[in-house]
XYZ file of C-alpha atoms in Angstrom:
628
model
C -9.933 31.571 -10.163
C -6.538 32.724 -10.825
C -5.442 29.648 -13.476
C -6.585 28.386 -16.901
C -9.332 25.804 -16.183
C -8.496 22.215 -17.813
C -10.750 19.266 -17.524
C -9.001 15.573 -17.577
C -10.183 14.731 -21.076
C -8.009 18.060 -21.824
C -5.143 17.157 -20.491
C -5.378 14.377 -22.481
C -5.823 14.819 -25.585
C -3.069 17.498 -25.692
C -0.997 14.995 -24.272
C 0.428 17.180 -21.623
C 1.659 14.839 -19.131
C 1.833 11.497 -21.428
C 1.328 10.479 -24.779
C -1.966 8.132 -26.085
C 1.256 6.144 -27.520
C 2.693 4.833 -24.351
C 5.953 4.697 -23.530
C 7.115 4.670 -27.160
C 5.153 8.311 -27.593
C 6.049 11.833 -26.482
C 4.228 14.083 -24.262
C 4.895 18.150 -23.860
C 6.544 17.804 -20.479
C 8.902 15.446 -22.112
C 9.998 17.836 -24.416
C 9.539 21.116 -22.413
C 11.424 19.484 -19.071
C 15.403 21.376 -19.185
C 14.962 21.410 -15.784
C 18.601 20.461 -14.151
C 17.237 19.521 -10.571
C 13.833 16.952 -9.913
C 12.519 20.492 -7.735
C 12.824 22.372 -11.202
C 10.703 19.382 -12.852
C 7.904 18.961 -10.204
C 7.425 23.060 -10.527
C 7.241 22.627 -14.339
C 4.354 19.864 -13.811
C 2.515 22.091 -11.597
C 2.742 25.236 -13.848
C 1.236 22.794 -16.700
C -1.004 21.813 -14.414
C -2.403 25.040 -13.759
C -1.389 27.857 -16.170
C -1.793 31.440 -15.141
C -4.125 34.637 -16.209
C -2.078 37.148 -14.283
C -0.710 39.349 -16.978
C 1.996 41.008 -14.744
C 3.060 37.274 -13.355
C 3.793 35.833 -16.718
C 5.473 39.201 -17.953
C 7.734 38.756 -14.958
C 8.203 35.189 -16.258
C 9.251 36.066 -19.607
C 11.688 38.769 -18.462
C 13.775 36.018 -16.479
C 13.781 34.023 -19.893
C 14.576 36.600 -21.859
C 17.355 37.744 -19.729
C 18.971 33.879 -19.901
C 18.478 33.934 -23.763
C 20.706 36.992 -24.296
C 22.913 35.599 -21.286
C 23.986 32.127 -22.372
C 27.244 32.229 -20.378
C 25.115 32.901 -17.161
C 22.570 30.116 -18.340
C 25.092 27.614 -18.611
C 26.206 28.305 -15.316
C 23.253 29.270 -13.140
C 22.223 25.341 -14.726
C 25.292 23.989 -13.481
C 24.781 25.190 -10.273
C 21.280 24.072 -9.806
C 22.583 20.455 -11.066
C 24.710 20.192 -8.228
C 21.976 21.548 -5.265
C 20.042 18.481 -5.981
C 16.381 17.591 -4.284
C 16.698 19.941 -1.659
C 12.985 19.905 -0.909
C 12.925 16.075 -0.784
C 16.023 16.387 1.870
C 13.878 18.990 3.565
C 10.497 16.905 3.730
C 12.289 14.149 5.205
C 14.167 16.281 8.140
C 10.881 17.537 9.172
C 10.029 13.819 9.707
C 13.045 13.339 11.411
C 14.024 10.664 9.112
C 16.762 12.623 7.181
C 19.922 10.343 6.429
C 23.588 11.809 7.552
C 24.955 11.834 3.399
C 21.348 13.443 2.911
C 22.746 16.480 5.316
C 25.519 16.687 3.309
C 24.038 16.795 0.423
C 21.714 19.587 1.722
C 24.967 21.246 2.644
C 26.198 21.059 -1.143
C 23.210 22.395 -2.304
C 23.095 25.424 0.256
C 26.369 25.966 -0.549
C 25.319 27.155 -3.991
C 22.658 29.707 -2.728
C 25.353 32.288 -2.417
C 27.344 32.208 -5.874
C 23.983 31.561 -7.529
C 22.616 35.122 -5.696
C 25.615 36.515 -7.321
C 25.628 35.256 -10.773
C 21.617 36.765 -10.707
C 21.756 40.039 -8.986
C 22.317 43.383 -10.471
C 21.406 42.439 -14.265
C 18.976 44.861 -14.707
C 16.005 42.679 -14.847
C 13.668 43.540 -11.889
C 12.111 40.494 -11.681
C 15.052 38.298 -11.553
C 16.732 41.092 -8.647
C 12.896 40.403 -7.091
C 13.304 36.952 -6.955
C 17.325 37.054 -5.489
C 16.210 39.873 -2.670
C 13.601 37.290 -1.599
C 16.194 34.413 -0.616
C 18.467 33.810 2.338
C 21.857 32.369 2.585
C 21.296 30.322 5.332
C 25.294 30.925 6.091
C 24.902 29.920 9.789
C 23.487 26.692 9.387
C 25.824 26.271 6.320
C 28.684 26.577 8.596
C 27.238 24.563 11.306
C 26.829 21.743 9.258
C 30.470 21.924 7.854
C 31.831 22.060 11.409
C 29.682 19.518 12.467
C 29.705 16.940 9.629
C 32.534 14.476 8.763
C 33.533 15.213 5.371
C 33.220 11.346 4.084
C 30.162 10.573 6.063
C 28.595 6.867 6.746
C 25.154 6.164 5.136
C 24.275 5.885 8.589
C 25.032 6.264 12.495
C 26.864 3.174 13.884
C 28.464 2.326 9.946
C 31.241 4.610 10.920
C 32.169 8.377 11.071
C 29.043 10.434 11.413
C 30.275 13.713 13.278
C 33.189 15.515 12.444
C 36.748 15.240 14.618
C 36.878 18.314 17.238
C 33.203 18.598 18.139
C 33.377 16.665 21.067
C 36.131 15.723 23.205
C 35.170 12.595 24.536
C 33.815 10.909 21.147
C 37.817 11.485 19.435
C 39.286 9.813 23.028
C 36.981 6.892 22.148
C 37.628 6.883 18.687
C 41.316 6.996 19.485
C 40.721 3.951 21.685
C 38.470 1.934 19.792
C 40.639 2.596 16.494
C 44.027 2.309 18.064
C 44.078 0.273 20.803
C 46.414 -2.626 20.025
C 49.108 0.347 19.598
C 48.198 1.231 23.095
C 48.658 -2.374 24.155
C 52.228 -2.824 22.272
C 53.113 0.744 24.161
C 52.327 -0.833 27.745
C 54.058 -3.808 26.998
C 56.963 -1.727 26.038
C 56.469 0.369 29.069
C 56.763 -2.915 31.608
C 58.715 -4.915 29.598
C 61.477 -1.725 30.350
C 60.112 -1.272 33.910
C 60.773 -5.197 34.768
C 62.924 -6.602 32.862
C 61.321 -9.479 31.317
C 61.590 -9.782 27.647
C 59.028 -12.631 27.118
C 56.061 -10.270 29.057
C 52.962 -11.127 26.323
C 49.773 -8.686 26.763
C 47.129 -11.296 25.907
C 42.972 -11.237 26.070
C 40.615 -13.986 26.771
C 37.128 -14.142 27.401
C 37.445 -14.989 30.938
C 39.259 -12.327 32.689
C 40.422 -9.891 29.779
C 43.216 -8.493 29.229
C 46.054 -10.117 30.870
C 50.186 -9.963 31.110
C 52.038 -13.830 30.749
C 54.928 -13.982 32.379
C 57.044 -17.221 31.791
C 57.905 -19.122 34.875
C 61.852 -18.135 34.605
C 60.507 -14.433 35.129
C 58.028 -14.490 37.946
C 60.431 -13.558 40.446
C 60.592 -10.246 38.710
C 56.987 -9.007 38.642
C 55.993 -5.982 40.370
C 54.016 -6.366 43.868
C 50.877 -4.392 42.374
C 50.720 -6.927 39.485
C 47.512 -9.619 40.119
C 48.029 -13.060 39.732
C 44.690 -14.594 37.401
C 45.708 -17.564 36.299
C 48.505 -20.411 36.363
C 49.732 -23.161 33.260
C 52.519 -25.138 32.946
C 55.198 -22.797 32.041
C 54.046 -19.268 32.895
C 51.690 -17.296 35.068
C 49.133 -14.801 33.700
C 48.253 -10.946 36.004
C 46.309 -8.242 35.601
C 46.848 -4.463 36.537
C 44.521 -1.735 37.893
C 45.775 0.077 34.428
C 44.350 -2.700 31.836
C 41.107 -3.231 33.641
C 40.745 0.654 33.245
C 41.204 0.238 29.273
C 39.523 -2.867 29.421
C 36.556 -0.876 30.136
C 36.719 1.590 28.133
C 37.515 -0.367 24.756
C 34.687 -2.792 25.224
C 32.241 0.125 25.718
C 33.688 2.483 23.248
C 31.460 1.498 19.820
C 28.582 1.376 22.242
C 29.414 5.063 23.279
C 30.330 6.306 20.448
C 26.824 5.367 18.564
C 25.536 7.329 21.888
C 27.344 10.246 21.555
C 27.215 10.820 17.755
C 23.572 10.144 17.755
C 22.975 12.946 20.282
C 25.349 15.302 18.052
C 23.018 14.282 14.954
C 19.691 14.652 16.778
C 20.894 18.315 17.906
C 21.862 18.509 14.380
C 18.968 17.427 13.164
C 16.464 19.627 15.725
C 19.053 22.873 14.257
C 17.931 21.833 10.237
C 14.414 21.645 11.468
C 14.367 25.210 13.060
C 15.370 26.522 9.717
C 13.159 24.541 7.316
C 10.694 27.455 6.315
C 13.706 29.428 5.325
C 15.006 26.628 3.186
C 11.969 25.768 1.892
C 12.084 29.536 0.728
C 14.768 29.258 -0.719
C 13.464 26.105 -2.483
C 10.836 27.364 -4.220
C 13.174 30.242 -5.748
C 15.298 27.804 -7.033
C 12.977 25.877 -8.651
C 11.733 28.902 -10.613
C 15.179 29.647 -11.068
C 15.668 26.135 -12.597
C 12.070 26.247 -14.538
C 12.558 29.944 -16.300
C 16.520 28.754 -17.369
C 14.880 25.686 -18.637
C 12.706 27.882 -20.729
C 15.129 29.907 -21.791
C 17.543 26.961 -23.202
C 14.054 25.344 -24.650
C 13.331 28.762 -26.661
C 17.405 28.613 -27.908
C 17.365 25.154 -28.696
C 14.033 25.196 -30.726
C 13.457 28.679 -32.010
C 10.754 29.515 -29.969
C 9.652 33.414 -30.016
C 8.715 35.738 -26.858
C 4.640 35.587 -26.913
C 2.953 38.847 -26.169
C 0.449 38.184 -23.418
C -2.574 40.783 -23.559
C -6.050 41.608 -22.197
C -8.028 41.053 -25.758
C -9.336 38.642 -27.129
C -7.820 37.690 -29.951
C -5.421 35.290 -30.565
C -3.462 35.732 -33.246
C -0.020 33.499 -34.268
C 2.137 33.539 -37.164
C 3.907 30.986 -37.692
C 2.858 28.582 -35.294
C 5.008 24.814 -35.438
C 3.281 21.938 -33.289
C 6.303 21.709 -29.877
C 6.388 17.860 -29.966
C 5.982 17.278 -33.604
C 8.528 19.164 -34.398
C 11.180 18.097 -32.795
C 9.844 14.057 -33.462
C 10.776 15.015 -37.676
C 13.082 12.692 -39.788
C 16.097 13.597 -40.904
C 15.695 16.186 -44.146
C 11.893 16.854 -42.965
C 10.725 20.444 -41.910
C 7.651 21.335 -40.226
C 5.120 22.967 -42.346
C 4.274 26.007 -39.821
C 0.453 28.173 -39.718
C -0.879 31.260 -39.062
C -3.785 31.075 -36.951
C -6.308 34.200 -36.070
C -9.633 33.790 -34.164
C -11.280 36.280 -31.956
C -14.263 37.059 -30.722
C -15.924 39.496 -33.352
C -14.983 38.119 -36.961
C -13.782 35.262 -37.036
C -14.900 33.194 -34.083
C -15.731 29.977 -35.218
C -13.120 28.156 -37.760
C -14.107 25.271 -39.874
C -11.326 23.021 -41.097
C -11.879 20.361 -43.765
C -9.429 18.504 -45.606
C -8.646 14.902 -46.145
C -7.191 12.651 -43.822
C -3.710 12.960 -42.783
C -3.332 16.235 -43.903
C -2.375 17.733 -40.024
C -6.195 18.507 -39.055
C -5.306 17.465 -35.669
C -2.232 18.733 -35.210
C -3.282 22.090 -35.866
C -5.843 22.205 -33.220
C -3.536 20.370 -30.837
C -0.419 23.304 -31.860
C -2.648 26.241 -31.202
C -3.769 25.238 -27.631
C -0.372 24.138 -26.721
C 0.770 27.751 -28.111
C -1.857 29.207 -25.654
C -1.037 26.935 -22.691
C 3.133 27.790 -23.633
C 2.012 31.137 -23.452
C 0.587 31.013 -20.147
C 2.960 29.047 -18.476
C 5.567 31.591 -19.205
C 7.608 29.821 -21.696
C 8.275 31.387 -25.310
C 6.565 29.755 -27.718
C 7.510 27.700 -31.297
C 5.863 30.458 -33.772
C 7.743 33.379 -35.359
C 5.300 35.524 -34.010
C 2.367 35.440 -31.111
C -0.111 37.780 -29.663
C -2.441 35.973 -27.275
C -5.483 37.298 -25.419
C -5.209 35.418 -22.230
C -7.620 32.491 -22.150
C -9.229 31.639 -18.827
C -10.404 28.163 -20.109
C -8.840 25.548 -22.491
C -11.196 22.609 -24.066
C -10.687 20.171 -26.351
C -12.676 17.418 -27.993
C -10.206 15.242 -29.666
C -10.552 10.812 -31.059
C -12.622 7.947 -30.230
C -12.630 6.186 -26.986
C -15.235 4.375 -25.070
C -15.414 3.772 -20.804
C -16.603 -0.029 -20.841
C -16.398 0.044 -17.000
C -19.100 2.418 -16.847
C -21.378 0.976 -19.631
C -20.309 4.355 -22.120
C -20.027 3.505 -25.830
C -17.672 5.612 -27.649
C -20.298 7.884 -29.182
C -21.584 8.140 -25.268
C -18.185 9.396 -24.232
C -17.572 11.900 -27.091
C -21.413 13.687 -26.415
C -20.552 13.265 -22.493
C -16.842 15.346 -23.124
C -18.765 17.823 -26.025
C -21.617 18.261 -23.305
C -19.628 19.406 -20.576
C -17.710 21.756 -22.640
C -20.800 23.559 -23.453
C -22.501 24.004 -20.424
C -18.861 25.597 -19.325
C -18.329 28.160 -22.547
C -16.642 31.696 -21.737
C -15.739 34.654 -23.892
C -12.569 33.416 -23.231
C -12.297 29.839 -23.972
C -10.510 28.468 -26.233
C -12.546 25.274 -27.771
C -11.135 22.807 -29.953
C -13.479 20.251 -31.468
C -12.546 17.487 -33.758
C -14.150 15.239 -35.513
C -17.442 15.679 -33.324
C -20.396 13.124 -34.710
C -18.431 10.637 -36.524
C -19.413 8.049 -33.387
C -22.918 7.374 -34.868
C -24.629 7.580 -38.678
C -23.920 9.860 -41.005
C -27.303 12.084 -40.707
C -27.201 11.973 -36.902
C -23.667 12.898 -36.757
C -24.213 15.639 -39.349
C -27.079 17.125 -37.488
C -25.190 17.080 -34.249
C -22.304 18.573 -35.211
C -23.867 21.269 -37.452
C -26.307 22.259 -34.085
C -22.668 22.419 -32.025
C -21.665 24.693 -34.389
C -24.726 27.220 -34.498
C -24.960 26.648 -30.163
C -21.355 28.130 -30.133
C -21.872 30.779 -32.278
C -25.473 32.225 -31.184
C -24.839 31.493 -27.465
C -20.837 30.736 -26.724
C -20.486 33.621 -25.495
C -17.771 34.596 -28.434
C -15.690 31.326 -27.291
C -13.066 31.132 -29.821
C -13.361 27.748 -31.440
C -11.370 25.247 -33.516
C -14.099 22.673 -35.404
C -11.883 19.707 -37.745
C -14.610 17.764 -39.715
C -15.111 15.794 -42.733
C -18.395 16.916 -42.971
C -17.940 19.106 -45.859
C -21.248 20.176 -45.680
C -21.218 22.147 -42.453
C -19.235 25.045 -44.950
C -22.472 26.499 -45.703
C -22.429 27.677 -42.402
C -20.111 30.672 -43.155
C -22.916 31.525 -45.248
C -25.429 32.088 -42.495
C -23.805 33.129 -39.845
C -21.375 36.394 -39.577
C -17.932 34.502 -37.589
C -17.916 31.416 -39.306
C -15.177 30.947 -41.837
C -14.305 27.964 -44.112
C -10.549 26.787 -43.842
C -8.924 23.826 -44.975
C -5.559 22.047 -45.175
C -4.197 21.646 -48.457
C -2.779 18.460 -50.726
C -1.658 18.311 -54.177
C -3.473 15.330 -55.741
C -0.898 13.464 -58.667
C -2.587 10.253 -60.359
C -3.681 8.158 -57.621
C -1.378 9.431 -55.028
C -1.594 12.635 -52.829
C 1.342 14.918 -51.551
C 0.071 16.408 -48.137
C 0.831 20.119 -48.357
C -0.115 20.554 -44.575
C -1.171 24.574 -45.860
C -3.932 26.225 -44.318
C -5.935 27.806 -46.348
C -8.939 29.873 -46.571
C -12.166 27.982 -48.274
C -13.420 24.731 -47.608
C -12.849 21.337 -49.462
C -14.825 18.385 -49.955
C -13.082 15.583 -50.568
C -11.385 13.802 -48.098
C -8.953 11.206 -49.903
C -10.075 8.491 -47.562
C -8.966 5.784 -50.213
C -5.712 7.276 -50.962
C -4.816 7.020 -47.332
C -5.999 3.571 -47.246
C -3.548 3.294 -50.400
C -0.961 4.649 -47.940
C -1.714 2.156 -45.237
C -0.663 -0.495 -47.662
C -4.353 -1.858 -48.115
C -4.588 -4.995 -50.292
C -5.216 -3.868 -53.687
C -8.912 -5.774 -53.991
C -10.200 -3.915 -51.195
C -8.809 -0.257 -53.136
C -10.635 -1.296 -56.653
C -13.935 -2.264 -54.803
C -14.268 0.854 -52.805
C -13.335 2.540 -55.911
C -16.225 1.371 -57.638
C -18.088 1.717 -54.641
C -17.255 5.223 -54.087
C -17.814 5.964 -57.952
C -21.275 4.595 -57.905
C -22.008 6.421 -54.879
C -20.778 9.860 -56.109
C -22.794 9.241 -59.483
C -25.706 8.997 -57.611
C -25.735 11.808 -55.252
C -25.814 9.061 -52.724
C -25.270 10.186 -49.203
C -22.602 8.641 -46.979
C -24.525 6.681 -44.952
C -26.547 4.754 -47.724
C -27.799 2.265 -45.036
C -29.022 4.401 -42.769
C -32.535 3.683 -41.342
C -34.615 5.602 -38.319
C -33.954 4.181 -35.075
C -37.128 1.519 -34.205
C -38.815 4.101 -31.896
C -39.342 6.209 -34.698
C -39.891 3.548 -37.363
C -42.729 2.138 -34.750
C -44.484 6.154 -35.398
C -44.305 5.656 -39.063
C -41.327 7.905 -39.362
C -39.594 8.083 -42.938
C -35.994 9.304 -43.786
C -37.214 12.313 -46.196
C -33.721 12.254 -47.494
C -33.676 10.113 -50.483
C -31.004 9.847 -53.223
C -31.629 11.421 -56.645
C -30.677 10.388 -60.420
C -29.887 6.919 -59.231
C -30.595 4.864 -62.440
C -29.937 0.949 -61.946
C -30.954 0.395 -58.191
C -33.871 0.865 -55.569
C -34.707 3.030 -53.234
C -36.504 1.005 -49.941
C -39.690 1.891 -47.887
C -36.816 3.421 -44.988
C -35.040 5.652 -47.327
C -32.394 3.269 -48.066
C -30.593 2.718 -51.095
C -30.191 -0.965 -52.510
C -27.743 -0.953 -55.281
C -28.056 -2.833 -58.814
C -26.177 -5.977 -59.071
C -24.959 -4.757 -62.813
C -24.271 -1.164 -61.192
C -20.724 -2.434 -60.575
C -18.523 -1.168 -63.338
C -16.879 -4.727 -63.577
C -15.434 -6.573 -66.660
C -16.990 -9.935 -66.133
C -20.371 -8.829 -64.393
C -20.898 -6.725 -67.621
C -20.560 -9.888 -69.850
C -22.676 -11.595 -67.608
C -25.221 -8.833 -68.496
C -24.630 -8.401 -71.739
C -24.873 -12.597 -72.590
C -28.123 -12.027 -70.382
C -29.672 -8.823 -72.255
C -29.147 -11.139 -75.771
C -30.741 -14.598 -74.857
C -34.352 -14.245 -76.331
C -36.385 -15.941 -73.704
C -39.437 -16.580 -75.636
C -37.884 -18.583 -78.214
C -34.822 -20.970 -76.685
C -35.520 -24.490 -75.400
C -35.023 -26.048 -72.242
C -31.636 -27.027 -73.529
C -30.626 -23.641 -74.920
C -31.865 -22.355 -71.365
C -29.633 -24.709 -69.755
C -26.345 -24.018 -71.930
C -26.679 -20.701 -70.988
C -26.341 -21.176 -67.325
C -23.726 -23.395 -67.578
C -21.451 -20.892 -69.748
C -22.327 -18.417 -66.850
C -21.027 -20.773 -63.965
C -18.126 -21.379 -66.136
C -17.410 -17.415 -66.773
C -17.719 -17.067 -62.593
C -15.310 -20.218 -61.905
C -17.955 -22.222 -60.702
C -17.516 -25.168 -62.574
């Protein structure tokens, strides 16, 4: 109850999280992410995910962006600091598991390190929310110091891959380090040590795997060596001893590595059990960075794009001046300029917007624009107008392209009443419902019907839902006619010859005419297939013929004698069928040849040419069509 409600076919069609276009299209958290840690980003999906309708919360919001907007010297370098904390609540998740890795500590020590200057760059600005958020986390300066004391500075990856624990902590580890590290200067200073005691220059300090450590003494010298000395082992030309002294540091360098993985992992468990005891505090701390990190982002999105300060309010009206689409925008070619648009709706005059215009002309995007505005809004970010006033909205819907769910047996007409169903039974006073293109899944008289009842449902029992309707169906503008917050708008092109410059104006007033064939022209469709539909189209709009031409009741209704009642007027060369149907002339085509054919035809005097004549006809016709 306290967020915007979104269903899934919401989320994407506004392409919030990723684009219909794959990898090679752009979604809104792809250009709204400034975030300069992954915490900053996951926060940012999350407020996406579920916007807010607290009035005071996103105030509070705004203030923080505001204040890094007029601060860009603290923005730069609150950012700077959050790039170097890291994922703190990553390092965090995995100490509580126990699983945390010794350059993961450090890293959590980095990052802690920046709680204090980043307390200090934010405090005392003024801004009460920002001095809110800053009273609210803790320095953690006692584990901070802990873990420096603790810690070697150049850490191994892992225990028993070298230094883990810092020199001074314990007393025993740095005596085995010194011996495991430094022990054949130990040896050269006992062989020093007898070689002075005894006299005998050759003594050797040797090791095998038999006895150890050992001192050779050559046979010339064995007269000289000491009582307490142990004979091991004899050869040819010198004897080999032990002493009480290298079976001591025999011991203790053979067992050192073992001991030293003992000791430092009983340092780093302590270590570990200390982080632990202080995760809800750093997890505190977490979460204020991240908002920290989301709210900078904001405020470097609004500087970088020109987006405006909305003002959030408890109406319900929305009402934006100005409005740019986020992703198009910043997606534009070199010398291009978005074409921005006011929008108003509210709940009293002008609920219910119609918008015709032809294809291409930024239907879409318009509808897509103002509910990203909203969801902007009430996230806390500024938005890309020059000016907004938004009555929170406590549910967003849209309606938006053709898709079918094969898996589950749904044709694409299925899906589309399934997604325009559910948004119906779900209308508020203030949702925001976008609708495009509703109807065009099935015939042209179905469709029309359908989407002219959505319309009229809306309106009469919506509940004053604020709604958004993109249609080709031109005649739905009689609507504004009937009912008292329905109004015609439409996007407008300048039409030049055959060609079309897309204006991407709205405009008060509806059109109809969509330019279907010019787009086709744009497409690069092969010129036969433009002069046929042409014709087509010309024939068709001669004859007051509606769109679907071929339409015919479904079998259920022809099997209870049903009849289309619909039937197309003034239509001179052609017939109209039993269903309603219109079958066109062959010589209704306005073609060169085919009207030769007719005329050649219209002169042969039937009554009064001979088989022969008869047959000289026909064959100047098959050679006229090629055929010969």
């Amino acid at each position: 109850g306290s967020f915007v409600w979104m269903d899934r076919f919401t989320f994407r069609n506004l392409e919030i999280f990723a684009s219909t276009a794959g990898k090679e299209g752009t979604s809104l958290v792809d250009v709204m992410d400034k975030c300069s840690s992954p915490m900053g980003a996951r926060m940012l999906r999350s407020w996406l995910a579920m916007p807010v309708m607290d009035l005071q919360e996103l105030e509070n919001r705004y203030s923080v962006v505001q204040h890094f907007v007029d601060n860009q010297d603290d923005l730069k370098r609150l950012q700077t600091m959050i790039g170097d904390i890291g994922d703190l609540e990553r390092i965090i998740s995995r100490a509580a598991a126990g699983k945390i890795m010794p350059r993961e500590v450090m890293q959590l020590r980095r990052g802690l390190s920046q709680t204090a200057p980043i307390m200090n760059l934010c405090s005392g600005k003024g801004v009460s929310s920002l001095d809110e958020l800053i009273d609210k986390m803790g320095d953690c300066s006692d584990l901070l110091e802990y873990l420096g004391k603790t810690m070697h500075p150049e850490t191994a990856s892992a225990l028993g891959k070298g230094d883990v624990i810092a020199a001074g902590v314990n007393e025993e580890l740095d005596e085995l380090r010194k011996i495991a590290r430094h022990g054949k200067d130990y040896l050269l200073e006992v062989q020093k040590r007898e070689i002075e005691r005894t006299g005998i220059s050759s003594l050797k300090i040797g090791f095998n795997n038999v006895f150890g450590y050992y001192l050779e003494v050559r046979n010339a010298h064995k007269d000289s060596v000491p009582e307490e000395w142990i004979r091991k082992q004899t050869l040819v030309n010198a004897e080999r001893y032990i002493t009480e002294e290298l079976k001591e540091y025999e011991q203790k360098i053979l067992g050192a590595e073992e001991r030293i993985y003992a000791l430092e992992s009983q340092i780093y468990g302590e270590l570990v059990a200390t982080i632990q005891a202080n995760i809800a505090a750093i997890q505190k701390n977490c979460r204020i960075l991240s908002r920290l990190d989301v709210l900078s982002g904001f405020a470097d999105l609004a500087l970088s794009n020109r987006y405006c300060r909305p003002q959030i309010n408890d109406s319900k009206v929305i009402d934006i001046k100005q409005g740019r689409h986020p992703v198009i925008e910043t997606m534009m070619q070199a010398g291009e300029e978005f074409v921005p648009n006011d929008i108003y709706l509210d709940n009293g005059s002008q609920q219910v917007i119609i918008l015709t215009g032809p294809n291409m002309a930024g239907k879409s995007a318009l509808l897509r624009q103002t509910a990203l505005i909203v969801l902007m809004a009430q996230v806390g970010c500024f938005v890309p107008a020059d000016e907004a006033r938004i009555g929170w909205c406590d549910k967003i819907f849209t309606r938006v392209g053709a898709s079918d769910n094969i898996s589950r047996g749904e044709s694409t007409f299925m899906v589309e009443m399934l997604e325009t169903s559910m948004i119906l039974h779900n209308l508020s006073s203030r949702s925001l419902v976008l609708l495009d293109e509703i109807g065009r899944g099935t015939s042209t008289y179905d469709g029309m019907s359908i989407a002219r009842a959505i319309v009229e449902y809306i309106h009469e029992y919506g509940d004053g839902a604020k709604t958004l309707f993109a249609t080709h169906y031109h005649e739905l503008n009689d609507l504004e006619d009937i009912y008292d917050r329905v109004k015609n708008f439409h996007i407008a092109v300048k039409e030049v010859g055959k060609n079309i410059i897309f204006l991407r104006k709205l405009k008060e007033g509806g059109v109809a005419h969509s330019f279907g064939l010019h787009v086709a022209r744009l497409a690069g469709m092969p010129r036969q297939v433009l002069e046929s539909a042409e014709k087509t189209l010309a024939s068709l709009e001669g004859g007051h013929v509606p769109q679907d031409h071929g339409q015919s009741e479904s079998k259920a209704g022809a099997g209870k004698g049903r009849k289309n009642t619909i039937k197309p007027h003034n239509v001179k060369e052609g017939r109209v069928e039993s269903d309603g149907s219109l079958q066109l002339s062959f010589f209704q085509l306005e073609d060169p040849l085919l009207s030769s054919l007719k005329e050649g035809l219209e002169s042969a005097d039937l009554n009064n040419m001979t088989p022969l004549q008869a047959f000289d006809l026909l064959r100047s016709m098959k050679e006229q069509l090629g055929l010969q």
